[in-house]
Coordinates of C-alpha atoms and ligand atoms in Angstrom, one line a residue:
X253 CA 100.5 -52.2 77.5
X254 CA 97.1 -52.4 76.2
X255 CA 98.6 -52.1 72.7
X256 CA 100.3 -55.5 73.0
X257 CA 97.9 -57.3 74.8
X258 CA 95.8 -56.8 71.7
X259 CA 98.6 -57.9 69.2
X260 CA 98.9 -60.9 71.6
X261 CA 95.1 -61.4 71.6
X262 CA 95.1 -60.9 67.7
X263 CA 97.8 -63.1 67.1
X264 CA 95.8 -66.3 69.4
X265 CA 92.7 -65.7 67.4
X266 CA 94.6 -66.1 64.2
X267 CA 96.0 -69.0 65.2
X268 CA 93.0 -70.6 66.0
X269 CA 91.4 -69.5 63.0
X270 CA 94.4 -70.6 60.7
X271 CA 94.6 -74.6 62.9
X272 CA 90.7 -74.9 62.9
X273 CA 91.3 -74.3 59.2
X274 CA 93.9 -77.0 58.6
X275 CA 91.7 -79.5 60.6
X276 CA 88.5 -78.5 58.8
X277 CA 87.2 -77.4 62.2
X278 CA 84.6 -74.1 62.5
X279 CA 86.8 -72.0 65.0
X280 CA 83.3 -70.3 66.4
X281 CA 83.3 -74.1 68.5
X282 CA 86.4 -73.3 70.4
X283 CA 86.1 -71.2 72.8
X284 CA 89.7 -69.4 74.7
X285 CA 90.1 -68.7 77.6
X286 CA 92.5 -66.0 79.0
X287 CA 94.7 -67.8 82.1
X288 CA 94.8 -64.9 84.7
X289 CA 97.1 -66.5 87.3
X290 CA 99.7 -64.3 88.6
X291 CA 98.5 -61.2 85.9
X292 CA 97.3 -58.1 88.0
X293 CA 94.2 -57.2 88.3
X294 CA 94.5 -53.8 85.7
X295 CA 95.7 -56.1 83.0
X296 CA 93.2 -58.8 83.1
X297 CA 90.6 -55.5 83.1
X298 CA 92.8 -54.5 79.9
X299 CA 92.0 -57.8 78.6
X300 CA 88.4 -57.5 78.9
X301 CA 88.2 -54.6 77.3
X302 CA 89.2 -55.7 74.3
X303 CA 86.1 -58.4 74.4
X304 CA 87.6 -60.9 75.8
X305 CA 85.3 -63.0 78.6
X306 CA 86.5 -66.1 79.7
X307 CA 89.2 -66.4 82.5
X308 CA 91.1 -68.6 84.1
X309 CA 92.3 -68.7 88.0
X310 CA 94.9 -71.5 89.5
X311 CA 94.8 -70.0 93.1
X312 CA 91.4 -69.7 95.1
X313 CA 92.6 -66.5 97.0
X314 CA 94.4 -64.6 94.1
X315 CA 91.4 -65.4 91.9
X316 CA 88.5 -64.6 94.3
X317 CA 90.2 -60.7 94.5
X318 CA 90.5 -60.6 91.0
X319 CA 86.7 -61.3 90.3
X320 CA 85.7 -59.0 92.8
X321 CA 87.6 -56.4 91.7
X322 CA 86.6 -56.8 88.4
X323 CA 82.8 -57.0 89.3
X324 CA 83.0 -53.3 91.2
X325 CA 83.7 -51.9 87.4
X326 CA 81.4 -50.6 86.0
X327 CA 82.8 -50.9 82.3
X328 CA 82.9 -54.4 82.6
X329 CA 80.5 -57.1 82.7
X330 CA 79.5 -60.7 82.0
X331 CA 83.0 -61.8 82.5
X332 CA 83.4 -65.8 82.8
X333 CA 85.5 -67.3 85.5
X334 CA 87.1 -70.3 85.7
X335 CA 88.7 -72.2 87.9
X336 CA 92.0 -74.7 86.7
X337 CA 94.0 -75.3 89.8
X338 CA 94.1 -78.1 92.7
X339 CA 91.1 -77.4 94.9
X340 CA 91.1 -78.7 98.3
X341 CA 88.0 -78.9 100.5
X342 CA 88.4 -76.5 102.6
X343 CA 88.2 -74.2 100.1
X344 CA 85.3 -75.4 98.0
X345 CA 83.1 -72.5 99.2
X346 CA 84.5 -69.7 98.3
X347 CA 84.9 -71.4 94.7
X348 CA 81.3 -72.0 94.8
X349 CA 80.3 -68.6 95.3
X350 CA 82.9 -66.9 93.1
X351 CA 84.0 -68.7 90.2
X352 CA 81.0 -70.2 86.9
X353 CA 83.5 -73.3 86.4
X354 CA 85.9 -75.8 88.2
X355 CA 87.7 -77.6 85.9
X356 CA 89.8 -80.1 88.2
X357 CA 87.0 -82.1 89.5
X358 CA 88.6 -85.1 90.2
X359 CA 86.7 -86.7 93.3
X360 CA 83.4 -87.2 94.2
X361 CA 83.7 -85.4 97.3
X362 CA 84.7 -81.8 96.1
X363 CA 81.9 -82.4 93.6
X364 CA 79.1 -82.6 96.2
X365 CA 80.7 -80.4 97.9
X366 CA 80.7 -77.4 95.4
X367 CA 77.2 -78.2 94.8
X368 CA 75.6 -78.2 98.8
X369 CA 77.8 -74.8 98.7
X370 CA 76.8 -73.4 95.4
X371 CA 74.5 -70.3 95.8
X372 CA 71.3 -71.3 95.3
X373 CA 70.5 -67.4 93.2
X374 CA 73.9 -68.4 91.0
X375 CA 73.6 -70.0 87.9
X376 CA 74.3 -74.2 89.1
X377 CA 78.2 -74.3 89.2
X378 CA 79.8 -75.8 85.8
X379 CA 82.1 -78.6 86.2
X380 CA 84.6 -80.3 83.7
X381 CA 86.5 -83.7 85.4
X382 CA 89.9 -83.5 85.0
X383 CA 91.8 -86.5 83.5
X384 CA 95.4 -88.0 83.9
X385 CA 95.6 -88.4 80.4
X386 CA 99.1 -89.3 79.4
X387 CA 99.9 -90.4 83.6
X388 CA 101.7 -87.5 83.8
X389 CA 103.6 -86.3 86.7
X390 CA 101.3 -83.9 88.4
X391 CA 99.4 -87.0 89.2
X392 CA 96.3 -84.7 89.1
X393 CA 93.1 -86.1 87.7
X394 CA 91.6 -89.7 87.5
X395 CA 92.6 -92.1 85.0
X396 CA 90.8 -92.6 82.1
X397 CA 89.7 -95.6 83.2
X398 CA 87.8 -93.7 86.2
X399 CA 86.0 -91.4 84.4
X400 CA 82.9 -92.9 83.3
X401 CA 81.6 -93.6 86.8
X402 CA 82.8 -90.8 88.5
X403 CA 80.4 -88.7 85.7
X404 CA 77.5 -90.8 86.3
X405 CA 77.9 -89.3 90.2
X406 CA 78.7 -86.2 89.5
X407 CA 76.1 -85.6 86.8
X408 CA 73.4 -86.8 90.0
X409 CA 74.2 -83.1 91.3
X410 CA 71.4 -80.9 91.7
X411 CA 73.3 -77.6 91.6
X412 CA 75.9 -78.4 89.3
X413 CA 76.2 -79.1 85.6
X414 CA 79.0 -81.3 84.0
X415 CA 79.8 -80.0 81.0
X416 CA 82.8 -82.6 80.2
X417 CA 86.5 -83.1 80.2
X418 CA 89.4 -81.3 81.2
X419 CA 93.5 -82.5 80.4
X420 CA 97.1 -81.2 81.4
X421 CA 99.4 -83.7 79.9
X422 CA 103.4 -82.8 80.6
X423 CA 104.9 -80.7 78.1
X424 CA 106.3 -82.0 75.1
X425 CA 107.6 -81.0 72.1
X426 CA 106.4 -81.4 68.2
X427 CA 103.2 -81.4 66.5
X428 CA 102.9 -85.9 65.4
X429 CA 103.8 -86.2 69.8
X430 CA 101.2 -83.8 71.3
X431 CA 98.8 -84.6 68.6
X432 CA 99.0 -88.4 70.1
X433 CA 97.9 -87.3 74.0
X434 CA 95.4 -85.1 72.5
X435 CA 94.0 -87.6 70.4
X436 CA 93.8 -89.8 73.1
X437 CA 91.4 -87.3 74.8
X438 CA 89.4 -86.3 72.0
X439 CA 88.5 -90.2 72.1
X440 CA 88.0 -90.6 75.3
X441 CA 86.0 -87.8 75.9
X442 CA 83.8 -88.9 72.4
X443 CA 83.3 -92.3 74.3
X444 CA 82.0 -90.7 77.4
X445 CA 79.8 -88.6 75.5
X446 CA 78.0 -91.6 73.8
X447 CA 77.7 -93.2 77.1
X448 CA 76.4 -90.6 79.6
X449 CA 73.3 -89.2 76.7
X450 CA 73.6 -85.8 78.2
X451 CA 73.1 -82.7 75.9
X452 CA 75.3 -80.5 78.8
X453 CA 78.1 -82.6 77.7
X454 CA 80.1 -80.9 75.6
X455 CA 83.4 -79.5 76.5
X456 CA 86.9 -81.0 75.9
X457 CA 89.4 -78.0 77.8
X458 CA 93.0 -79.1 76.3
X459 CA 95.6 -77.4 74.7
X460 CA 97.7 -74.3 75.8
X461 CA 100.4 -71.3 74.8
X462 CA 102.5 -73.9 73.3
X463 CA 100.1 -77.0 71.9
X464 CA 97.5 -75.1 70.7
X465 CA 97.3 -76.5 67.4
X466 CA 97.8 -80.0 67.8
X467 CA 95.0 -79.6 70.6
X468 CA 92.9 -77.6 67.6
X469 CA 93.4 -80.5 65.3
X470 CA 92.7 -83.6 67.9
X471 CA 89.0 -81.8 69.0
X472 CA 89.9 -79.4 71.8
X473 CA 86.5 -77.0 71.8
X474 CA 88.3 -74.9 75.0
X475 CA 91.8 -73.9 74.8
X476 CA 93.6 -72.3 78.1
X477 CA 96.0 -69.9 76.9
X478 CA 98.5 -67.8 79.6
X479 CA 102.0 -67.4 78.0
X480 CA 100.8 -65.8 74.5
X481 CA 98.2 -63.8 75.5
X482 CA 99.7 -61.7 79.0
X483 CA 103.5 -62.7 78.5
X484 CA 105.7 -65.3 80.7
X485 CA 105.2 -65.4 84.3
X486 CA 107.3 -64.3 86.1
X487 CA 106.6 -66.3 89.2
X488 CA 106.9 -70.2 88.9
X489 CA 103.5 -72.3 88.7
Ligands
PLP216 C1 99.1 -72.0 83.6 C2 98.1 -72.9 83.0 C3 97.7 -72.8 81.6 C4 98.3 -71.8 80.7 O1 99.5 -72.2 80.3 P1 100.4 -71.3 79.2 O2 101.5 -72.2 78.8 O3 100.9 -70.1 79.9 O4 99.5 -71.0 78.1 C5 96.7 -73.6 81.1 N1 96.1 -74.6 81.9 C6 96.5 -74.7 83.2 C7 95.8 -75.8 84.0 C8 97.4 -73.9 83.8 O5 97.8 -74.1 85.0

């Protein structure tokens, strides 16, 4: 098993190597993270053998083990959690205490709510905001048109840092299409940028298993991969 997580690890890292190529990009300002959801515990411990430390949750509970399990080993360390899915309030907390990112930000109120609940001996809690970029039909994220003044707010947080953007537009197929909503991003995320001054600011998470490159050449600097590094799921998400 090992053997063909690290084919399917050495295969993502020449991808990115060969698109940040293409787009004249240094591939040492991308950074990959490994999405985790439904992957057991052993595997994502496989993973992270094999040097890599960023990971991505969807669900609170499922995640929360998986960290904790990982933490008790004594091989591993310094691992990177993030979290990607919907986060309702009720359980903000247990993000706050476990996770070093939230990536769906996409009120004020889960925001302020992360930080009041952030431990105050953690590192503060990183945050992307998570934009409806192509007004897609998970309906998750605020419009582009939102996310200026919902930074200003969330930046105010004393126990959180916002580090920048986050996108999930719907699947679709070719390189010229995805390169479009990606672009689209990039530029809005570039305009934010010059707006808020803020040196923390500089994180544009887009691009998956099957977009990474167009995301590669439109600016993405984190890419979530799940399908080509662990395999399909087998459970639907
Ligand atoms: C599942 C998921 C991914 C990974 O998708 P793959 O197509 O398996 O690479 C990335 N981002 C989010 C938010 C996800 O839910």
């Amino acid at each position: 098993m090992t053997e063909l997580l690290e084919l399917n690890l050495n295969a993502v890292k020449q991808e990115i190597q060969a698109s940040a190529l293409l787009a004249d990009r240094d591939p040492g300002e991308i950074t990959l993270l490994a999405v985790s959801k439904t992957v057991g515990a052993q595997r994502v411990k496989e993973m992270a053998a094999l040097g890599q430390l960023n990971f991505a949750e969807n669900y609170v509970q499922e995640g929360v083990e998986k960290i904790q399990i990982l933490q008790n080993e004594v091989s591993i360390h310094n691992l990177i959690w993030h979290f990607i899915g919907p986060l309702q309030s009720n359980k903000t907390r247990l993000v706050a205490e476990n996770f070093d990112w939230v990536q769906t930000i996409d009120r004020l109120k889960i925001a302020q709510r992360l930080s009041e609940q952030r431990p105050r001996n953690l590192k503060p809690l990183q945050l992307c905001i998570q934009v409806n970029i192509d007004a897609g039909s998970t309906k998750s994220g605020v419009s582009p048109g939102e996310a200026l003044a919902l930074a200003k707010e969330v930046m105010q947080l004393p126990h959180t840092v916002l580090r920048g953007l986050m996108t999930i537009p719907d699947p679709v197929q070719g390189l010229d299409a995805q390169m479009q909503i990606h672009t689209k991003a990039r530029d809005l995320f570039l305009s934010l940028k010059e707006q808020l001054q803020n040196e923390h600011f500089d994180t544009l998470s887009m691009g998956m298993s099957a977009d990474m490159r167009a995301a590669i050449g439109a600016g993405t600097t984190m890419l979530r991969v799940g399908t080509a590094l662990f395999g399909a799921r087998k459970k639907l998400t």
